[in-house]
Amino acid sequence: MESDFIAWLRKRLPSHPLLRLGPGDDAAVLRLAGDAECAVTVDLLSDGVDFELSKVDPRRVGRKALAVNLSDLAAMASKPLAGVVALLLPRQGAMELAVELYEGLLPLAERYDLAIAGGDTNTWPGPLVVSVTLLGQVAAKGPLRRAGARAGDRILVTGSFGGSILGRHFDFEPRVQEAMLLNERYELHAGIDVSDGLSRDLAHIADESGCGAVIRLADVPISDDARRLAAERADGVLPLDHALGDGEDFELILAAPPEEAARMIREQPLDVPLTDIGEFVDEPGLWSLNESERKNKIVPRGWEH
Ligand SMILES: [Mg+2]
């Protein structure tokens, strides 16, 4: 439903002089006084959809509610500045729950030097809903966008993929510093963070950029979690399938021109590995390239909001 709604909203919303970038990217970008630009992003997590409160420490939920927004700012290569937190709490034990959510969120806010500027809290008879809104400072170069990849650009990714359901989807480290460093030091054409799944989010960049993408399957970094999950479930779903489709890895996918990408791969400037997994191509769509160089159309899989 979400992609149809965003398509409707992009048509329906009037343009506004403040709005440099409206809905459809990882964050919106507002023009402020002078040359300053501000990235704005919001996320909504609810019990029963994004987590099960009966099975998880609320502090991890609070942390995640902030971390997913930090990841969206990372996708725009923007520096987190401030946030507000909205909580819709079940009436029973509301105060204790609110405190625990904040106790999970605040250490992460501190680590990113983020001002938590307040928010709103309500109780109701339904399940817990947490929403965090963040403001970020756009880099002098301008925001890193989903649109901008060109045919011939390399597809670069941070870290490894798959099996985040084993716990990493709560405890991941948003790639904020990594994105800012890469954006400052190298020429990047486009970027996104992986929430929906490697193949689906790669398709998002390709669609917004008006091009296609070819993934070299042998080069996809598969996480230990993806291997463990495939072994535990033994349902025929391969670790590679988990890497391509699981989602909530919160790693970055970047588009960079070939020579720049080669330099990034050579220099490996991050604590986390940077991997070249393929290239953007003229023809729209998503393809995989197997070991025998056979090209197959792939249907992007992953989380549909
Ligand atoms: Mg995102």
PDB file of C-alpha atoms and ligand atoms in Angstrom:
ATOM      1  CA  MET A   1       0.000   0.000   0.000  1.00  0.00           C
ATOM      2  CA  GLU A   2       2.799   2.410   0.946  1.00  0.00           C
ATOM      3  CA  SER A   3       4.310   2.821  -2.527  1.00  0.00           C
ATOM      4  CA  ASP A   4       0.889   3.553  -4.088  1.00  0.00           C
ATOM      5  CA  PHE A   5       0.140   6.061  -1.373  1.00  0.00           C
ATOM      6  CA  ILE A   6       3.500   7.805  -1.813  1.00  0.00           C
ATOM      7  CA  ALA A   7       2.839   7.974  -5.563  1.00  0.00           C
ATOM      8  CA  TRP A   8      -0.535   9.633  -4.836  1.00  0.00           C
ATOM      9  CA  LEU A   9       1.002  11.990  -2.281  1.00  0.00           C
ATOM     10  CA  ARG A  10       3.784  13.092  -4.626  1.00  0.00           C
ATOM     11  CA  LYS A  11       1.120  14.181  -7.115  1.00  0.00           C
ATOM     12  CA  ARG A  12      -1.262  15.660  -4.549  1.00  0.00           C
ATOM     13  CA  LEU A  13       1.157  17.721  -2.451  1.00  0.00           C
ATOM     14  CA  PRO A  14       1.579  21.242  -3.782  1.00  0.00           C
ATOM     15  CA  SER A  15       5.131  22.408  -4.338  1.00  0.00           C
ATOM     16  CA  HIS A  16       6.398  24.767  -1.669  1.00  0.00           C
ATOM     17  CA  PRO A  17       9.407  27.081  -1.719  1.00  0.00           C
ATOM     18  CA  LEU A  18      10.753  25.453   1.457  1.00  0.00           C
ATOM     19  CA  LEU A  19      10.604  21.965  -0.006  1.00  0.00           C
ATOM     20  CA  ARG A  20      13.814  21.062  -1.797  1.00  0.00           C
ATOM     21  CA  LEU A  21      12.943  17.366  -1.649  1.00  0.00           C
ATOM     22  CA  GLY A  22       9.483  16.031  -0.760  1.00  0.00           C
ATOM     23  CA  PRO A  23       8.251  12.477  -0.104  1.00  0.00           C
ATOM     24  CA  GLY A  24       9.859   9.486  -1.819  1.00  0.00           C
ATOM     25  CA  ASP A  25      13.431   9.574  -0.557  1.00  0.00           C
ATOM     26  CA  ASP A  26      14.825   8.437   2.803  1.00  0.00           C
ATOM     27  CA  ALA A  27      14.249  11.909   4.207  1.00  0.00           C
ATOM     28  CA  ALA A  28      12.732  15.156   2.991  1.00  0.00           C
ATOM     29  CA  VAL A  29      14.985  18.202   2.591  1.00  0.00           C
ATOM     30  CA  LEU A  30      13.934  21.722   3.574  1.00  0.00           C
ATOM     31  CA  ARG A  31      15.608  24.936   2.455  1.00  0.00           C
ATOM     32  CA  LEU A  32      16.231  27.158   5.450  1.00  0.00           C
ATOM     33  CA  ALA A  33      17.491  30.728   5.616  1.00  0.00           C
ATOM     34  CA  GLY A  34      20.689  31.314   3.694  1.00  0.00           C
ATOM     35  CA  ASP A  35      22.165  28.189   2.155  1.00  0.00           C
ATOM     36  CA  ALA A  36      21.302  25.881   5.043  1.00  0.00           C
ATOM     37  CA  GLU A  37      19.335  22.729   4.276  1.00  0.00           C
ATOM     38  CA  CYS A  38      17.673  20.483   6.801  1.00  0.00           C
ATOM     39  CA  ALA A  39      16.801  16.803   6.346  1.00  0.00           C
ATOM     40  CA  VAL A  40      13.620  15.592   8.086  1.00  0.00           C
ATOM     41  CA  THR A  41      12.583  12.005   8.606  1.00  0.00           C
ATOM     42  CA  VAL A  42       9.956  10.168  10.650  1.00  0.00           C
ATOM     43  CA  ASP A  43       9.278   6.506  11.345  1.00  0.00           C
ATOM     44  CA  LEU A  44       6.449   4.678  13.022  1.00  0.00           C
ATOM     45  CA  LEU A  45       6.961   1.346  14.814  1.00  0.00           C
ATOM     46  CA  SER A  46       4.082  -0.579  16.305  1.00  0.00           C
ATOM     47  CA  ASP A  47       3.692  -3.604  18.527  1.00  0.00           C
ATOM     48  CA  GLY A  48       2.539  -6.593  16.507  1.00  0.00           C
ATOM     49  CA  VAL A  49       3.928  -5.231  13.235  1.00  0.00           C
ATOM     50  CA  ASP A  50       7.545  -4.170  13.769  1.00  0.00           C
ATOM     51  CA  PHE A  51       8.199  -5.989  17.046  1.00  0.00           C
ATOM     52  CA  GLU A  52       6.424  -8.068  19.660  1.00  0.00           C
ATOM     53  CA  LEU A  53       6.524  -6.309  22.966  1.00  0.00           C
ATOM     54  CA  SER A  54       5.811  -9.542  24.837  1.00  0.00           C
ATOM     55  CA  LYS A  55       9.066 -10.995  23.504  1.00  0.00           C
ATOM     56  CA  VAL A  56      11.500  -8.098  23.600  1.00  0.00           C
ATOM     57  CA  ASP A  57      13.058  -5.727  26.110  1.00  0.00           C
ATOM     58  CA  PRO A  58      11.346  -2.333  25.584  1.00  0.00           C
ATOM     59  CA  ARG A  59      14.775  -0.677  25.721  1.00  0.00           C
ATOM     60  CA  ARG A  60      15.680  -2.420  22.478  1.00  0.00           C
ATOM     61  CA  VAL A  61      12.426  -1.120  20.949  1.00  0.00           C
ATOM     62  CA  GLY A  62      13.260   2.426  22.056  1.00  0.00           C
ATOM     63  CA  ARG A  63      16.760   2.119  20.635  1.00  0.00           C
ATOM     64  CA  LYS A  64      15.468   0.765  17.345  1.00  0.00           C
ATOM     65  CA  ALA A  65      12.862   3.520  16.980  1.00  0.00           C
ATOM     66  CA  LEU A  66      15.721   6.028  16.977  1.00  0.00           C
ATOM     67  CA  ALA A  67      18.207   3.887  15.053  1.00  0.00           C
ATOM     68  CA  VAL A  68      15.936   3.426  12.006  1.00  0.00           C
ATOM     69  CA  ASN A  69      15.649   7.211  11.699  1.00  0.00           C
ATOM     70  CA  LEU A  70      19.416   7.649  12.094  1.00  0.00           C
ATOM     71  CA  SER A  71      19.782   5.140   9.272  1.00  0.00           C
ATOM     72  CA  ASP A  72      17.494   7.243   7.054  1.00  0.00           C
ATOM     73  CA  LEU A  73      19.618  10.323   7.758  1.00  0.00           C
ATOM     74  CA  ALA A  74      22.695   8.224   6.923  1.00  0.00           C
ATOM     75  CA  ALA A  75      21.072   7.379   3.586  1.00  0.00           C
ATOM     76  CA  MET A  76      20.965  11.139   2.878  1.00  0.00           C
ATOM     77  CA  ALA A  77      24.555  11.549   4.183  1.00  0.00           C
ATOM     78  CA  SER A  78      23.167  14.053   6.693  1.00  0.00           C
ATOM     79  CA  LYS A  79      24.345  14.769  10.214  1.00  0.00           C
ATOM     80  CA  PRO A  80      21.788  14.046  12.950  1.00  0.00           C
ATOM     81  CA  LEU A  81      20.941  17.166  14.940  1.00  0.00           C
ATOM     82  CA  ALA A  82      17.749  16.815  16.969  1.00  0.00           C
ATOM     83  CA  GLY A  83      14.709  14.620  17.429  1.00  0.00           C
ATOM     84  CA  VAL A  84      11.246  14.448  18.957  1.00  0.00           C
ATOM     85  CA  VAL A  85       9.589  11.283  20.228  1.00  0.00           C
ATOM     86  CA  ALA A  86       5.878  10.428  20.149  1.00  0.00           C
ATOM     87  CA  LEU A  87       4.609   7.528  22.260  1.00  0.00           C
ATOM     88  CA  LEU A  88       1.155   5.972  22.162  1.00  0.00           C
ATOM     89  CA  LEU A  89       1.181   3.686  25.184  1.00  0.00           C
ATOM     90  CA  PRO A  90      -1.136   0.923  26.375  1.00  0.00           C
ATOM     91  CA  ARG A  91      -2.804   2.179  29.573  1.00  0.00           C
ATOM     92  CA  GLN A  92      -1.494  -0.661  31.723  1.00  0.00           C
ATOM     93  CA  GLY A  93       2.021   0.166  32.961  1.00  0.00           C
ATOM     94  CA  ALA A  94       2.342   3.203  30.711  1.00  0.00           C
ATOM     95  CA  MET A  95       4.826   5.108  32.862  1.00  0.00           C
ATOM     96  CA  GLU A  96       7.234   2.159  33.303  1.00  0.00           C
ATOM     97  CA  LEU A  97       7.088   1.396  29.596  1.00  0.00           C
ATOM     98  CA  ALA A  98       7.755   5.023  28.609  1.00  0.00           C
ATOM     99  CA  VAL A  99      10.777   5.146  30.917  1.00  0.00           C
ATOM    100  CA  GLU A 100      12.205   1.915  29.509  1.00  0.00           C
ATOM    101  CA  LEU A 101      11.729   3.069  25.908  1.00  0.00           C
ATOM    102  CA  TYR A 102      13.617   6.278  26.690  1.00  0.00           C
ATOM    103  CA  GLU A 103      16.331   4.379  28.577  1.00  0.00           C
ATOM    104  CA  GLY A 104      16.949   2.433  25.387  1.00  0.00           C
ATOM    105  CA  LEU A 105      16.836   5.442  23.104  1.00  0.00           C
ATOM    106  CA  LEU A 106      18.875   7.976  25.089  1.00  0.00           C
ATOM    107  CA  PRO A 107      22.294   6.243  25.068  1.00  0.00           C
ATOM    108  CA  LEU A 108      22.137   6.092  21.262  1.00  0.00           C
ATOM    109  CA  ALA A 109      21.050   9.750  21.093  1.00  0.00           C
ATOM    110  CA  GLU A 110      24.008  10.674  23.282  1.00  0.00           C
ATOM    111  CA  ARG A 111      26.426   8.760  21.114  1.00  0.00           C
ATOM    112  CA  TYR A 112      25.322  10.770  18.082  1.00  0.00           C
ATOM    113  CA  ASP A 113      25.270  14.009  20.060  1.00  0.00           C
ATOM    114  CA  LEU A 114      21.595  14.313  19.235  1.00  0.00           C
ATOM    115  CA  ALA A 115      19.346  16.783  21.066  1.00  0.00           C
ATOM    116  CA  ILE A 116      16.117  15.087  22.126  1.00  0.00           C
ATOM    117  CA  ALA A 117      13.860  18.110  22.089  1.00  0.00           C
ATOM    118  CA  GLY A 118      10.741  16.535  23.587  1.00  0.00           C
ATOM    119  CA  GLY A 119       7.693  14.968  22.023  1.00  0.00           C
ATOM    120  CA  ASP A 120       4.243  13.822  22.993  1.00  0.00           C
ATOM    121  CA  THR A 121       2.847  10.943  25.032  1.00  0.00           C
ATOM    122  CA  ASN A 122      -0.651   9.489  25.100  1.00  0.00           C
ATOM    123  CA  THR A 123      -2.251   6.356  26.492  1.00  0.00           C
ATOM    124  CA  TRP A 124      -4.968   4.305  24.817  1.00  0.00           C
ATOM    125  CA  PRO A 125      -6.502   0.796  24.926  1.00  0.00           C
ATOM    126  CA  GLY A 126      -4.447  -0.416  21.946  1.00  0.00           C
ATOM    127  CA  PRO A 127      -0.872  -1.680  21.534  1.00  0.00           C
ATOM    128  CA  LEU A 128       2.336   0.363  21.804  1.00  0.00           C
ATOM    129  CA  VAL A 129       3.157   2.712  18.933  1.00  0.00           C
ATOM    130  CA  VAL A 130       6.471   4.621  18.858  1.00  0.00           C
ATOM    131  CA  SER A 131       7.276   7.374  16.419  1.00  0.00           C
ATOM    132  CA  VAL A 132      10.529   9.310  16.209  1.00  0.00           C
ATOM    133  CA  THR A 133      11.123  12.370  14.023  1.00  0.00           C
ATOM    134  CA  LEU A 134      14.685  13.496  13.341  1.00  0.00           C
ATOM    135  CA  LEU A 135      16.222  16.615  11.882  1.00  0.00           C
ATOM    136  CA  GLY A 136      19.609  16.460  10.228  1.00  0.00           C
ATOM    137  CA  GLN A 137      22.065  18.836   8.659  1.00  0.00           C
ATOM    138  CA  VAL A 138      22.561  18.290   4.964  1.00  0.00           C
ATOM    139  CA  ALA A 139      26.207  18.168   3.830  1.00  0.00           C
ATOM    140  CA  ALA A 140      27.647  21.161   1.969  1.00  0.00           C
ATOM    141  CA  LYS A 141      27.644  19.012  -1.187  1.00  0.00           C
ATOM    142  CA  GLY A 142      23.859  18.652  -0.893  1.00  0.00           C
ATOM    143  CA  PRO A 143      21.813  15.607   0.085  1.00  0.00           C
ATOM    144  CA  LEU A 144      22.679  12.132  -1.131  1.00  0.00           C
ATOM    145  CA  ARG A 145      19.570  11.001  -2.993  1.00  0.00           C
ATOM    146  CA  ARG A 146      18.061   7.822  -4.368  1.00  0.00           C
ATOM    147  CA  ALA A 147      17.911   9.426  -7.797  1.00  0.00           C
ATOM    148  CA  GLY A 148      21.276  10.015  -9.447  1.00  0.00           C
ATOM    149  CA  ALA A 149      22.689   6.584 -10.311  1.00  0.00           C
ATOM    150  CA  ARG A 150      23.799   6.356 -13.949  1.00  0.00           C
ATOM    151  CA  ALA A 151      24.408   3.424 -16.252  1.00  0.00           C
ATOM    152  CA  GLY A 152      27.992   2.279 -15.690  1.00  0.00           C
ATOM    153  CA  ASP A 153      28.040   3.286 -12.007  1.00  0.00           C
ATOM    154  CA  ARG A 154      29.144   0.554  -9.624  1.00  0.00           C
ATOM    155  CA  ILE A 155      26.869  -0.740  -6.871  1.00  0.00           C
ATOM    156  CA  LEU A 156      28.703  -0.564  -3.546  1.00  0.00           C
ATOM    157  CA  VAL A 157      27.417  -1.848  -0.209  1.00  0.00           C
ATOM    158  CA  THR A 158      28.590  -1.614   3.390  1.00  0.00           C
ATOM    159  CA  GLY A 159      28.669  -4.667   5.663  1.00  0.00           C
ATOM    160  CA  SER A 160      26.809  -7.895   5.023  1.00  0.00           C
ATOM    161  CA  PHE A 161      23.205  -8.949   4.531  1.00  0.00           C
ATOM    162  CA  GLY A 162      20.501 -11.350   5.677  1.00  0.00           C
ATOM    163  CA  GLY A 163      19.168 -12.926   8.854  1.00  0.00           C
ATOM    164  CA  SER A 164      18.688  -9.678  10.785  1.00  0.00           C
ATOM    165  CA  ILE A 165      15.612 -11.292  12.362  1.00  0.00           C
ATOM    166  CA  LEU A 166      18.025 -13.177  14.665  1.00  0.00           C
ATOM    167  CA  GLY A 167      18.562  -9.907  16.546  1.00  0.00           C
ATOM    168  CA  ARG A 168      20.518  -7.472  14.389  1.00  0.00           C
ATOM    169  CA  HIS A 169      17.324  -5.684  13.325  1.00  0.00           C
ATOM    170  CA  PHE A 170      17.211  -4.305  16.880  1.00  0.00           C
ATOM    171  CA  ASP A 171      20.879  -3.881  17.671  1.00  0.00           C
ATOM    172  CA  PHE A 172      22.333  -2.684  14.358  1.00  0.00           C
ATOM    173  CA  GLU A 173      24.628   0.310  14.168  1.00  0.00           C
ATOM    174  CA  PRO A 174      23.228   2.958  11.794  1.00  0.00           C
ATOM    175  CA  ARG A 175      25.868   3.870   9.183  1.00  0.00           C
ATOM    176  CA  VAL A 176      25.817   7.585   9.954  1.00  0.00           C
ATOM    177  CA  GLN A 177      29.559   8.217  10.290  1.00  0.00           C
ATOM    178  CA  GLU A 178      30.279   5.922   7.354  1.00  0.00           C
ATOM    179  CA  ALA A 179      27.875   7.748   5.038  1.00  0.00           C
ATOM    180  CA  MET A 180      29.168  11.184   6.017  1.00  0.00           C
ATOM    181  CA  LEU A 181      32.774  10.134   5.529  1.00  0.00           C
ATOM    182  CA  LEU A 182      32.156   8.494   2.152  1.00  0.00           C
ATOM    183  CA  ASN A 183      30.068  11.408   0.911  1.00  0.00           C
ATOM    184  CA  GLU A 184      32.739  13.894   1.944  1.00  0.00           C
ATOM    185  CA  ARG A 185      35.697  11.984   0.552  1.00  0.00           C
ATOM    186  CA  TYR A 186      34.298  10.479  -2.651  1.00  0.00           C
ATOM    187  CA  GLU A 187      31.981  11.265  -5.521  1.00  0.00           C
ATOM    188  CA  LEU A 188      28.731   9.422  -4.858  1.00  0.00           C
ATOM    189  CA  HIS A 189      25.808   9.558  -7.279  1.00  0.00           C
ATOM    190  CA  ALA A 190      23.066   7.970  -5.135  1.00  0.00           C
ATOM    191  CA  GLY A 191      22.435   6.203  -1.838  1.00  0.00           C
ATOM    192  CA  ILE A 192      19.822   4.398   0.234  1.00  0.00           C
ATOM    193  CA  ASP A 193      19.770   2.448   3.492  1.00  0.00           C
ATOM    194  CA  VAL A 194      18.569  -1.138   3.406  1.00  0.00           C
ATOM    195  CA  SER A 195      15.356  -1.437   5.363  1.00  0.00           C
ATOM    196  CA  ASP A 196      13.165  -3.346   2.907  1.00  0.00           C
ATOM    197  CA  GLY A 197      15.847  -5.757   1.641  1.00  0.00           C
ATOM    198  CA  LEU A 198      18.944  -5.564  -0.549  1.00  0.00           C
ATOM    199  CA  SER A 199      17.139  -6.375  -3.801  1.00  0.00           C
ATOM    200  CA  ARG A 200      14.099  -4.218  -3.066  1.00  0.00           C
ATOM    201  CA  ASP A 201      16.100  -1.189  -1.963  1.00  0.00           C
ATOM    202  CA  LEU A 202      18.456  -1.561  -4.914  1.00  0.00           C
ATOM    203  CA  ALA A 203      15.354  -1.530  -7.112  1.00  0.00           C
ATOM    204  CA  HIS A 204      14.272   1.693  -5.366  1.00  0.00           C
ATOM    205  CA  ILE A 205      17.547   3.429  -6.319  1.00  0.00           C
ATOM    206  CA  ALA A 206      17.353   2.099  -9.875  1.00  0.00           C
ATOM    207  CA  ASP A 207      13.691   3.176 -10.282  1.00  0.00           C
ATOM    208  CA  GLU A 208      14.288   6.663  -8.914  1.00  0.00           C
ATOM    209  CA  SER A 209      17.364   6.995 -11.122  1.00  0.00           C
ATOM    210  CA  GLY A 210      15.551   5.790 -14.240  1.00  0.00           C
ATOM    211  CA  CYS A 211      17.969   2.915 -14.827  1.00  0.00           C
ATOM    212  CA  GLY A 212      18.397  -0.780 -14.003  1.00  0.00           C
ATOM    213  CA  ALA A 213      20.874  -2.789 -11.953  1.00  0.00           C
ATOM    214  CA  VAL A 214      22.794  -6.062 -12.292  1.00  0.00           C
ATOM    215  CA  ILE A 215      23.884  -7.863  -9.122  1.00  0.00           C
ATOM    216  CA  ARG A 216      26.839 -10.240  -9.350  1.00  0.00           C
ATOM    217  CA  LEU A 217      25.533 -12.936  -7.004  1.00  0.00           C
ATOM    218  CA  ALA A 218      28.938 -14.353  -6.051  1.00  0.00           C
ATOM    219  CA  ASP A 219      29.954 -10.933  -4.703  1.00  0.00           C
ATOM    220  CA  VAL A 220      26.964 -10.344  -2.393  1.00  0.00           C
ATOM    221  CA  PRO A 221      28.307 -10.241   1.192  1.00  0.00           C
ATOM    222  CA  ILE A 222      26.277 -12.797   3.133  1.00  0.00           C
ATOM    223  CA  SER A 223      26.107 -12.336   6.906  1.00  0.00           C
ATOM    224  CA  ASP A 224      26.793 -15.100   9.419  1.00  0.00           C
ATOM    225  CA  ASP A 225      23.200 -14.592  10.569  1.00  0.00           C
ATOM    226  CA  ALA A 226      21.921 -15.443   7.074  1.00  0.00           C
ATOM    227  CA  ARG A 227      23.926 -18.697   7.104  1.00  0.00           C
ATOM    228  CA  ARG A 228      22.757 -19.531  10.618  1.00  0.00           C
ATOM    229  CA  LEU A 229      19.121 -18.810   9.770  1.00  0.00           C
ATOM    230  CA  ALA A 230      19.261 -20.961   6.625  1.00  0.00           C
ATOM    231  CA  ALA A 231      20.828 -23.822   8.613  1.00  0.00           C
ATOM    232  CA  GLU A 232      18.353 -23.513  11.506  1.00  0.00           C
ATOM    233  CA  ARG A 233      15.273 -23.382   9.329  1.00  0.00           C
ATOM    234  CA  ALA A 234      16.489 -25.914   6.761  1.00  0.00           C
ATOM    235  CA  ASP A 235      13.559 -24.902   4.541  1.00  0.00           C
ATOM    236  CA  GLY A 236      15.478 -24.681   1.302  1.00  0.00           C
ATOM    237  CA  VAL A 237      15.894 -20.910   1.515  1.00  0.00           C
ATOM    238  CA  LEU A 238      19.585 -20.319   0.851  1.00  0.00           C
ATOM    239  CA  PRO A 239      21.795 -17.864   2.764  1.00  0.00           C
ATOM    240  CA  LEU A 240      22.028 -15.840  -0.488  1.00  0.00           C
ATOM    241  CA  ASP A 241      18.210 -15.618  -0.649  1.00  0.00           C
ATOM    242  CA  HIS A 242      18.191 -14.283   2.903  1.00  0.00           C
ATOM    243  CA  ALA A 243      20.879 -11.752   1.975  1.00  0.00           C
ATOM    244  CA  LEU A 244      18.891 -10.513  -1.031  1.00  0.00           C
ATOM    245  CA  GLY A 245      15.460 -10.454   0.541  1.00  0.00           C
ATOM    246  CA  ASP A 246      15.355 -10.349   4.338  1.00  0.00           C
ATOM    247  CA  GLY A 247      15.623  -6.619   5.002  1.00  0.00           C
ATOM    248  CA  GLU A 248      16.321  -4.516   8.099  1.00  0.00           C
ATOM    249  CA  ASP A 249      20.064  -4.824   7.551  1.00  0.00           C
ATOM    250  CA  PHE A 250      20.367  -1.035   7.716  1.00  0.00           C
ATOM    251  CA  GLU A 251      23.500  -1.118   5.600  1.00  0.00           C
ATOM    252  CA  LEU A 252      24.064   1.357   2.756  1.00  0.00           C
ATOM    253  CA  ILE A 253      23.747   0.834  -0.992  1.00  0.00           C
ATOM    254  CA  LEU A 254      25.689   3.449  -2.963  1.00  0.00           C
ATOM    255  CA  ALA A 255      26.151   4.330  -6.606  1.00  0.00           C
ATOM    256  CA  ALA A 256      29.590   5.607  -7.604  1.00  0.00           C
ATOM    257  CA  PRO A 257      31.297   6.115 -10.971  1.00  0.00           C
ATOM    258  CA  PRO A 258      33.606   3.173 -11.789  1.00  0.00           C
ATOM    259  CA  GLU A 259      36.985   4.805 -11.118  1.00  0.00           C
ATOM    260  CA  GLU A 260      35.783   6.340  -7.883  1.00  0.00           C
ATOM    261  CA  ALA A 261      34.275   3.009  -6.813  1.00  0.00           C
ATOM    262  CA  ALA A 262      37.566   1.243  -7.554  1.00  0.00           C
ATOM    263  CA  ARG A 263      39.367   3.776  -5.367  1.00  0.00           C
ATOM    264  CA  MET A 264      36.854   3.268  -2.544  1.00  0.00           C
ATOM    265  CA  ILE A 265      37.261  -0.503  -2.723  1.00  0.00           C
ATOM    266  CA  ARG A 266      41.047  -0.188  -2.766  1.00  0.00           C
ATOM    267  CA  GLU A 267      41.190   2.277   0.117  1.00  0.00           C
ATOM    268  CA  GLN A 268      38.524   0.590   2.315  1.00  0.00           C
ATOM    269  CA  PRO A 269      38.167   3.742   4.432  1.00  0.00           C
ATOM    270  CA  LEU A 270      35.585   2.318   6.863  1.00  0.00           C
ATOM    271  CA  ASP A 271      35.735  -0.064   9.833  1.00  0.00           C
ATOM    272  CA  VAL A 272      33.115  -2.103   8.013  1.00  0.00           C
ATOM    273  CA  PRO A 273      33.868  -3.693   4.603  1.00  0.00           C
ATOM    274  CA  LEU A 274      32.821  -1.949   1.381  1.00  0.00           C
ATOM    275  CA  THR A 275      31.954  -4.366  -1.409  1.00  0.00           C
ATOM    276  CA  ASP A 276      31.301  -3.908  -5.123  1.00  0.00           C
ATOM    277  CA  ILE A 277      28.334  -6.141  -6.011  1.00  0.00           C
ATOM    278  CA  GLY A 278      27.552  -5.090  -9.562  1.00  0.00           C
ATOM    279  CA  GLU A 279      26.618  -2.216 -11.805  1.00  0.00           C
ATOM    280  CA  PHE A 280      23.818   0.061 -12.852  1.00  0.00           C
ATOM    281  CA  VAL A 281      22.687  -0.355 -16.450  1.00  0.00           C
ATOM    282  CA  ASP A 282      20.544   1.543 -18.965  1.00  0.00           C
ATOM    283  CA  GLU A 283      17.752  -0.992 -19.217  1.00  0.00           C
ATOM    284  CA  PRO A 284      15.261  -0.646 -16.334  1.00  0.00           C
ATOM    285  CA  GLY A 285      14.824  -3.695 -14.091  1.00  0.00           C
ATOM    286  CA  LEU A 286      16.867  -5.839 -11.766  1.00  0.00           C
ATOM    287  CA  TRP A 287      19.101  -8.701 -12.893  1.00  0.00           C
ATOM    288  CA  SER A 288      21.402 -11.219 -11.308  1.00  0.00           C
ATOM    289  CA  LEU A 289      24.588 -12.523 -12.833  1.00  0.00           C
ATOM    290  CA  ASN A 290      25.546 -16.048 -11.762  1.00  0.00           C
ATOM    291  CA  GLU A 291      28.956 -17.748 -11.768  1.00  0.00           C
ATOM    292  CA  SER A 292      28.602 -18.725 -15.422  1.00  0.00           C
ATOM    293  CA  GLU A 293      27.826 -15.094 -16.357  1.00  0.00           C
ATOM    294  CA  ARG A 294      24.205 -15.926 -17.125  1.00  0.00           C
ATOM    295  CA  LYS A 295      21.901 -12.943 -16.649  1.00  0.00           C
ATOM    296  CA  ASN A 296      18.507 -13.554 -15.015  1.00  0.00           C
ATOM    297  CA  LYS A 297      15.721 -11.132 -14.265  1.00  0.00           C
ATOM    298  CA  ILE A 298      15.056 -11.004 -10.536  1.00  0.00           C
ATOM    299  CA  VAL A 299      11.883  -9.965  -8.823  1.00  0.00           C
ATOM    300  CA  PRO A 300      12.810  -7.709  -5.930  1.00  0.00           C
ATOM    301  CA  ARG A 301      11.859  -9.346  -2.687  1.00  0.00           C
ATOM    302  CA  GLY A 302      11.660  -8.050   0.801  1.00  0.00           C
ATOM    303  CA  TRP A 303       9.488  -6.150   3.129  1.00  0.00           C
ATOM    304  CA  GLU A 304       6.432  -4.502   1.589  1.00  0.00           C
ATOM    305  CA  HIS A 305       5.111  -1.796   3.911  1.00  0.00           C
TER     306      HIS A 305
HETATM  307 MG    MG B   1      15.437   4.353   4.289  1.00  0.00          MG
END
